[in-house]
XYZ file of C-alpha atoms in Angstrom:
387
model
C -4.060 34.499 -9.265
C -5.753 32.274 -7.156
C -8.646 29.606 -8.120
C -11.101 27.977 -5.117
C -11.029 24.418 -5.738
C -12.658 21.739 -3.677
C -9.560 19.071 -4.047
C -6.248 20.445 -4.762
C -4.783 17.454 -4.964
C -6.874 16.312 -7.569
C -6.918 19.371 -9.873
C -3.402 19.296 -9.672
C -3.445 15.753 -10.748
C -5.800 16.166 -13.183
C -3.892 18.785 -14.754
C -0.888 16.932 -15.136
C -2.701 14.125 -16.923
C -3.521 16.682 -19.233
C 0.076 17.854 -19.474
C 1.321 14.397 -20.669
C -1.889 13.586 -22.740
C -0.825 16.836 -25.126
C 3.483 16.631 -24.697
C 4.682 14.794 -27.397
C 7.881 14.377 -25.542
C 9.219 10.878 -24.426
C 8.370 10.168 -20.878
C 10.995 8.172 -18.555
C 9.544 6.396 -15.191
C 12.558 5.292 -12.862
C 11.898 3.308 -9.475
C 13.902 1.055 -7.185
C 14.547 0.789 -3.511
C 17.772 2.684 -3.745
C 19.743 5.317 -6.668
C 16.132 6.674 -7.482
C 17.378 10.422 -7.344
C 21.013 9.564 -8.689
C 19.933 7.607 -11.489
C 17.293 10.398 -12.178
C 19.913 13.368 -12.198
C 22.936 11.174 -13.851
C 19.981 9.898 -16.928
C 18.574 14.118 -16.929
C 22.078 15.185 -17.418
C 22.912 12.634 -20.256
C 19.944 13.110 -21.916
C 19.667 16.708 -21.826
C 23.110 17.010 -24.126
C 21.263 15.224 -26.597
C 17.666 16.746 -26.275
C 16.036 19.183 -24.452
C 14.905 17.083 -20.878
C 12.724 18.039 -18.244
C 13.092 16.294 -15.024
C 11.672 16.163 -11.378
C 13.750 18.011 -9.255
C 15.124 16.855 -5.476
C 13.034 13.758 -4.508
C 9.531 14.707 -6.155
C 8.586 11.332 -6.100
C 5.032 11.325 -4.481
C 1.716 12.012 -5.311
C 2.707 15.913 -5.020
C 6.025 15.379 -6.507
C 4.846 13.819 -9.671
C 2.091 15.625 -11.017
C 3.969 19.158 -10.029
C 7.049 17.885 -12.163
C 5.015 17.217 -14.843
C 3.861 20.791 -14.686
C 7.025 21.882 -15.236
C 7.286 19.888 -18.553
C 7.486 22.748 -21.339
C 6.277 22.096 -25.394
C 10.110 22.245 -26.301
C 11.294 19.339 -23.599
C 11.859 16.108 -26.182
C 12.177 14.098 -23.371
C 10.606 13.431 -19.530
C 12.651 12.003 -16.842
C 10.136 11.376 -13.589
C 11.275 9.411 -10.438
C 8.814 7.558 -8.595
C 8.579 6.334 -5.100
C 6.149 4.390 -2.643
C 5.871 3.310 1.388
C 2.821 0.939 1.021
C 1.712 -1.081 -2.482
C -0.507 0.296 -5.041
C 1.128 4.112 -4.865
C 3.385 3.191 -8.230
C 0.997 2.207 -10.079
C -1.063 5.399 -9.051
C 1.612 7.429 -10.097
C 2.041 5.574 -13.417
C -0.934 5.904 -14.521
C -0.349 10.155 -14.464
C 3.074 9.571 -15.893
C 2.346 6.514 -18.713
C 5.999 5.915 -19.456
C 6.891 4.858 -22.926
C 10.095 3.595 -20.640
C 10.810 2.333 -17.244
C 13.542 1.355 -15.265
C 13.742 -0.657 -11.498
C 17.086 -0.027 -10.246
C 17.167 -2.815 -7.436
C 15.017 -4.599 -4.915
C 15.770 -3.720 -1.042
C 14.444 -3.302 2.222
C 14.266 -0.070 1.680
C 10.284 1.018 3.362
C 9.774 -1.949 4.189
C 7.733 -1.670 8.035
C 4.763 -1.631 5.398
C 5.472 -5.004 4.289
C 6.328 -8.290 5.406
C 8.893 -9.545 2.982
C 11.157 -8.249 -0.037
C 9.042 -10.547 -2.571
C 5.994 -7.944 -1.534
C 8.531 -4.842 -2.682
C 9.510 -6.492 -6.221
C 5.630 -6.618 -6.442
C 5.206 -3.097 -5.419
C 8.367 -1.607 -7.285
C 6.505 -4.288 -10.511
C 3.698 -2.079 -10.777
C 5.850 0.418 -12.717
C 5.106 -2.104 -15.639
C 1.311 -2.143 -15.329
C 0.971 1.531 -17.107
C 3.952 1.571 -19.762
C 2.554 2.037 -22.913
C 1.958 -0.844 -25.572
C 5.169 -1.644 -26.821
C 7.386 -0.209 -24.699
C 10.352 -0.693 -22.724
C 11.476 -1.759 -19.331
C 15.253 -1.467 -18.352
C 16.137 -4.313 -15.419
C 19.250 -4.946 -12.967
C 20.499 -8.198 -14.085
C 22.740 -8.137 -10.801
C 19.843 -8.122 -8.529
C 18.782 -11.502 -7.054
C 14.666 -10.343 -8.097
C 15.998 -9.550 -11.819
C 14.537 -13.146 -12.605
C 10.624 -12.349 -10.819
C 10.729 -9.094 -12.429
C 11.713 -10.690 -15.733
C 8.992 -12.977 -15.900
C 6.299 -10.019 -15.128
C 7.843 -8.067 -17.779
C 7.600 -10.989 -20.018
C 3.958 -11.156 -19.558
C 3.228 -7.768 -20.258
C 4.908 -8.350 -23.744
C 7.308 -5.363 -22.452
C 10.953 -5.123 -24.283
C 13.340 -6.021 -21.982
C 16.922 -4.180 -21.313
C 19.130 -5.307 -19.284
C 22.383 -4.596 -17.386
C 25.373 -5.722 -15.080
C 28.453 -5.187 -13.631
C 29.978 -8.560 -15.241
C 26.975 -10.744 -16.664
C 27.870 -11.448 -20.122
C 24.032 -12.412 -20.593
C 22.865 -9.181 -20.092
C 22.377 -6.492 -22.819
C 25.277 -4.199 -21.436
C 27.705 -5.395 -19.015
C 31.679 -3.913 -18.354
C 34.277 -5.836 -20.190
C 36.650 -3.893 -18.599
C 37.546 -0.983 -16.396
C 41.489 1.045 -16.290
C 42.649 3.934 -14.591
C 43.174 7.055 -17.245
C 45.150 9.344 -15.136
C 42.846 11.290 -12.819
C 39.928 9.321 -14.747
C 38.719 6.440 -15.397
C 37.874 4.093 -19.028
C 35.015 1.741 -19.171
C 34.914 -0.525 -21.652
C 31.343 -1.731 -22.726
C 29.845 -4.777 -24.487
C 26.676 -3.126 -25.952
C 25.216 -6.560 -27.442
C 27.239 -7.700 -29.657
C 29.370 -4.076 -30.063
C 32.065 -2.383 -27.868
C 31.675 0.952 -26.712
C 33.897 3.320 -24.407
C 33.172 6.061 -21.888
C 35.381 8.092 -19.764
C 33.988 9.105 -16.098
C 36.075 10.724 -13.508
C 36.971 8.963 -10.571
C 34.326 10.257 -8.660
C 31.954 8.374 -10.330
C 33.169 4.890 -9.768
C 30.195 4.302 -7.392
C 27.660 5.639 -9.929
C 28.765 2.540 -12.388
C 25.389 0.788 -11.773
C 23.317 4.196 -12.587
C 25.864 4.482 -16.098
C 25.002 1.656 -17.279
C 21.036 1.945 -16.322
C 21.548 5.273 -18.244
C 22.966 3.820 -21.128
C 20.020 1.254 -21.549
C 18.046 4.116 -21.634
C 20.216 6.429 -23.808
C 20.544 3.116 -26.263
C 16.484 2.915 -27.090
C 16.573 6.637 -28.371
C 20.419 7.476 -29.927
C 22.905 5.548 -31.750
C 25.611 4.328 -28.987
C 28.393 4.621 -31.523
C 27.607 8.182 -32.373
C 27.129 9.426 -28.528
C 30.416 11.527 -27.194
C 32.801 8.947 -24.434
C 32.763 11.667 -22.553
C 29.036 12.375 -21.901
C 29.333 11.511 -17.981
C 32.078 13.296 -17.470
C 31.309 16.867 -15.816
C 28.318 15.388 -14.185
C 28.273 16.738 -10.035
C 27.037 14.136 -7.681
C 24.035 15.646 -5.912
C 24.226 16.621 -2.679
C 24.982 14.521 0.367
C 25.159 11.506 -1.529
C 29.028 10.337 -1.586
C 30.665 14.309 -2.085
C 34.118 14.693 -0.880
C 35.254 18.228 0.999
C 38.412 18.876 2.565
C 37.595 20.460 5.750
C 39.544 22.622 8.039
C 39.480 22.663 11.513
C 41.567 24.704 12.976
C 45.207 23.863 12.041
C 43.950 20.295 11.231
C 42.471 18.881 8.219
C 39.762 16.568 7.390
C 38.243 14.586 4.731
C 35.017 14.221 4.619
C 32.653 12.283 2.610
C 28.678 13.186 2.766
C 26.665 10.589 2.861
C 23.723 12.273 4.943
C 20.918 11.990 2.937
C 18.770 9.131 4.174
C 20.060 5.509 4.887
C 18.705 1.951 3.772
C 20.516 -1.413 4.164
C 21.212 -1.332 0.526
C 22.549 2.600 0.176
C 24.038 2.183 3.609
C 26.084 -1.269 2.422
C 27.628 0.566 -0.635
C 28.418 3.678 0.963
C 30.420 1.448 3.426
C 31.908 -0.556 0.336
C 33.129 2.851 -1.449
C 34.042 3.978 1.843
C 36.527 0.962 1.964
C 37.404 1.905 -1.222
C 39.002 4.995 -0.700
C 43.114 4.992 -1.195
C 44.651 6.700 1.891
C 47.038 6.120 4.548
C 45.072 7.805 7.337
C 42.582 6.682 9.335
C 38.849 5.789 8.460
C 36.326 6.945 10.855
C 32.538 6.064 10.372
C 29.853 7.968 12.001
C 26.218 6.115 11.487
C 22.427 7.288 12.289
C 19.190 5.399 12.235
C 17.669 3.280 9.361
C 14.500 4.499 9.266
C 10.965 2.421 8.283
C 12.729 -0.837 8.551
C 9.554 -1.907 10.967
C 10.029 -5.586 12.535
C 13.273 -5.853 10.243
C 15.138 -3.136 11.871
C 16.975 -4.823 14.357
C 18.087 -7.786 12.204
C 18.735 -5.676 9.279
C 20.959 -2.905 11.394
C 23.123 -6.449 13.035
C 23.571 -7.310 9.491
C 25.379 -4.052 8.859
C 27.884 -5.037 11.511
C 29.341 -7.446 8.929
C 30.122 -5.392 6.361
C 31.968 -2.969 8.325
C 33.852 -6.147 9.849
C 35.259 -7.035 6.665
C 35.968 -3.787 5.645
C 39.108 -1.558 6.751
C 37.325 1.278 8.709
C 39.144 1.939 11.774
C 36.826 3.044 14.381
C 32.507 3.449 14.132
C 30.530 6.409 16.239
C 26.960 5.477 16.205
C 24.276 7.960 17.465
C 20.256 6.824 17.939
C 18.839 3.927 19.574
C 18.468 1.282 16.111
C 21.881 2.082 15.049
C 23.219 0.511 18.401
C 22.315 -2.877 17.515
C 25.419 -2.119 14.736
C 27.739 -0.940 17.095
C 26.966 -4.001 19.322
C 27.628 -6.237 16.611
C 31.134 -4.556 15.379
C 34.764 -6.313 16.325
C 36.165 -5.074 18.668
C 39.036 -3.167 17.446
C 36.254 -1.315 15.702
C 33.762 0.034 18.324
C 34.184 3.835 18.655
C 31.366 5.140 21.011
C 28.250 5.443 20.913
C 26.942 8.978 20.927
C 24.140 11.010 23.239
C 23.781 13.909 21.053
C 25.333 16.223 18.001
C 27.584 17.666 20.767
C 29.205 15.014 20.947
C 29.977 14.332 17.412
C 31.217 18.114 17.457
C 33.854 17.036 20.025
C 34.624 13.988 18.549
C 35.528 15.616 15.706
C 37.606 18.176 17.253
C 39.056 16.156 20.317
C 39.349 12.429 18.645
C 39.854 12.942 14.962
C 43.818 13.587 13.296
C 44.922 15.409 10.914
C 44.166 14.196 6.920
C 41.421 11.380 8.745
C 38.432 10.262 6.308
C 34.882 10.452 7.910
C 32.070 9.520 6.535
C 28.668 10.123 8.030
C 25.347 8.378 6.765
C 21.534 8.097 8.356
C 18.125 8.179 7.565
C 16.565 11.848 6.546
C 15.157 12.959 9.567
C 17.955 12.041 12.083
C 19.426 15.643 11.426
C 22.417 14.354 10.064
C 22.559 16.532 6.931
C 21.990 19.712 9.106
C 25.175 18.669 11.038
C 27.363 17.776 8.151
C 26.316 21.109 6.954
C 26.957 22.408 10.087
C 30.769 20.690 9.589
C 31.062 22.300 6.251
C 30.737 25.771 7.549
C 33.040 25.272 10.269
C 30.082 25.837 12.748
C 30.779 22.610 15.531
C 31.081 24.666 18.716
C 28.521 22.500 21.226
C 25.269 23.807 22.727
C-alpha cells in the first residue's frame, strides 16, 4: 500500500509521537560521544530477559532512525530502549521530544563530531539536552568518571531529575567495582550497589564493556530488584559487530589474530581500543593498522598527534597508518614503532601477507567511511589478493 504524502519525514514523525503517546511501555533515551550502540545492545539484551524490550536496531540514531524504531515498538514491548545521536546542537533535544524518556543516560563527553563546534563544553551542552524532555520525575543515569560528570550534574540538578550514577572506582558514586578476579575463562565483578554488594559474572570478552555494565545496571536498578536479578545476566551477550570481535584467521599456512575494530573511530573509542589492545596477553607481536578520524574539523590534527601518545606508552610493536589525518599519528609515534604508512588497501593486503608472522595480533580501527570494515571483511573471507 502506498499513501501520497506531502512530508514524509514528518508523517513518519508524527506517527511515532503517536506510537509513544499510546505504549504504555517504559521508554529508555541513551546518548554520549562514544558506546551509544554498545550500551544500547548490552542494556536491550539485559532487559529483554526480564521484559519484553524493543530497541533501535544498528545505529538508528537520527531523525529517520528514531521515529522508524519507534514504529517498531509493539503493545506487548514493557520496555523501549532508543539511542540517540547529533552532529550540530539542538538535534537531541528534537529527538527527545518524539521519544520523552521516563530515563536517560550520557555515557561520556568527547570530541566525538566535533568540526560543528568549537569546544567540548559546547558537546556536554548538546549531549545535556537529553534532559530537557525526560518526563517529570524521572531519571538520568551519569558517568561519574568523566571530567563533565560535575556540569552535567548541576543541569540535572536543576531539572529536579533523579540522579544515578556510576564508576570504575569512585566510592561516591551510586555503583562503582569493589573488586574484579579472574573465574577461569570468566571473569567476577564485585559491586557496591549503595550501600549493598552485588556480583555478576561476564566472560572475558567483556572486560572492555565494564563501563556499559555498570551504565546498564543503573538502569536495570530503577525497574528490578538487584538482589533478585540472575549474576549471570551478561554473560552470553555477543559484542556487535566490528566493535572489539576477535577471529582467528588463516592465511595460508599462517595464522592470525585479529581484532575488529572497524566501525568508525573517535579520539575517545580510538584511545580504548588502543588500551584493550595493550591489554591483550600474548607473546606475539602487536600490529596496529589505523584510518582517519573523521569530523574532528580544526581539532583533527591536534587530536590525531595526541593519539601518538597513547600508542607510545603502550606495547604495540609496529603502526600502519593509511589516509592523510591519520599521518599526523604516525609522525608523532617512537621510533621503534613507525610501521609505514600506506597508499591504498593493496597494500594492507600485502602487508598482511608479506610482513605479518604467524599467531601476530592486528587490530584495525577508522572512521565509517574510510572502507575499513569492507576490508576487514574482506580479511575474514580470506579475499586479500590486490587489484
Amino acid at each position: 500500500k502506498k499513501i501520497k504524502v506531502k512530508n514524509t519525514l514528518k508523517v513518519l514523525t508524527d506517527s511515532a509521537k503517536v506510537i509513544r503517546k499510546i505504549s504504555s511501555a517504559k521508554f529508555i533515551s541513551i546518548t554520549g560521544s562514544s558506546g551509544k550502540t554498545s550500551l544500547k545492545e548490552l542494556l536491550a539484551f539485559s532487559l529483554n530477559k526480564l521484559s519484553p524490550t524493543a530497541f533501535s536496531k544498528n545505529s538508528f540514531n537520527n531523525k529517520y532512525g528514531v521515529p522508524l524504531s519507534l514504529m517498531n515498538l509493539k503493545k506487548f514491548h514493557n520496555f523501549g530502549v532508543f539511542e540517540v545521536g547529533m552532529d550540530k546542537a539542538g538535534e537531541i533535544n528534537n529527538l527527545t521530544k518524539i521519544i520523552q524518556p521516563e530515563l536517560a543516560v550520557i555515557t561520556n563527553i568527547s570530541y566525538a563530531h566535533i568540526k560543528n563546534f568549537n569546544n567540548l563544553s559546547e558537546i556536554a551542552s548538546a549531549k545535556a539536552e537529553i534532559m530537557n524532555n525526560i518526563l517529570p520525575g524521572g531519571t538520568i543515569v551519569l558517568n561519574k568518571d568523566d571530567k563533565y560528570f560535575r556540569f552535567l550534574e548541576k543541569k540535572a540538578i536543576r531539572k529536579k531529575l533523579n540522579i544515578i550514577s556510576f564508576s570504575k572506582n569512585k566510592i561516591s558514586s551510586n555503583i562503582y567495582i569493589k573488586k574484579i578476579f579472574d573465574y577461569n575463562s570468566k571473569i567476577k565483578i564485585l559491586l557496591k550497589v549503595n550501600k549493598t554488594e552485588k556480583l555478576f559474572i561476564i566472560n572475558k570478552n567483556l572486560k572492555s564493556y565494564i563501563e556499559n555494565i555498570l551504565a546498564s545496571i543503573c538502569v536495570i536498578s530503577q525497574y528490578f530488584e538487584l538482589s533478585k536479578i540472575d549474576e549471570k545476566i551478561f554473560l552470553n551477550f555477543k559484542i556487535p559487530s566490528a566493535r572489539g570481535n576477535l577471529y582467528k584467521i588463516k592465511i595460508k599456512k599462517m595464522t592470525i589474530h585479529l581484532i575488529d575494530e572497524s566501525y568508525n573511530s573517535n579520539p575517545l573509542s580510538l584511545k580504548f581500543a588502543i588500551e584493550n589492545f595493550n591489554n591483550y596477553k600474548t607473546k606475539e607481536r602487536k600490529i596496529l593498522i589505523l584510518g582517519n578520524m573523521l569530523e574532528l574539523g580544526k581539532f583533527s590534527k591536534k587530536l590525531h598527534r595526541n593519539v601518538s601518545k597513547v600508542i607510545n606508552r603502550s606495547e604495540i610493536n609496529k603502526v600502519y597508518v593509511i589516509g592523510k589525518d591519520i599521518k599526523e599519528t604516525f609522525y608523532g609515534l617512537s621510533k621503534s614503532k613507525k610501521g609505514k604508512i600506506l597508499r591504498n588497501k593493496n597494500e594492507i593486503y600485502e602487508l598482511i601477507k608479506r610482513d605479518l608472522n604467524n599467531n601476530d595480533h592486528l587490530m584495525i580501527k577508522g572512521s565509517n567511511s574510510t572502507g575499513l570494515q569492507q576490508i576487514v571483511s574482506n580479511i575474514k573471507k580470506g579475499k586479500i589478493h590486490a587489484l
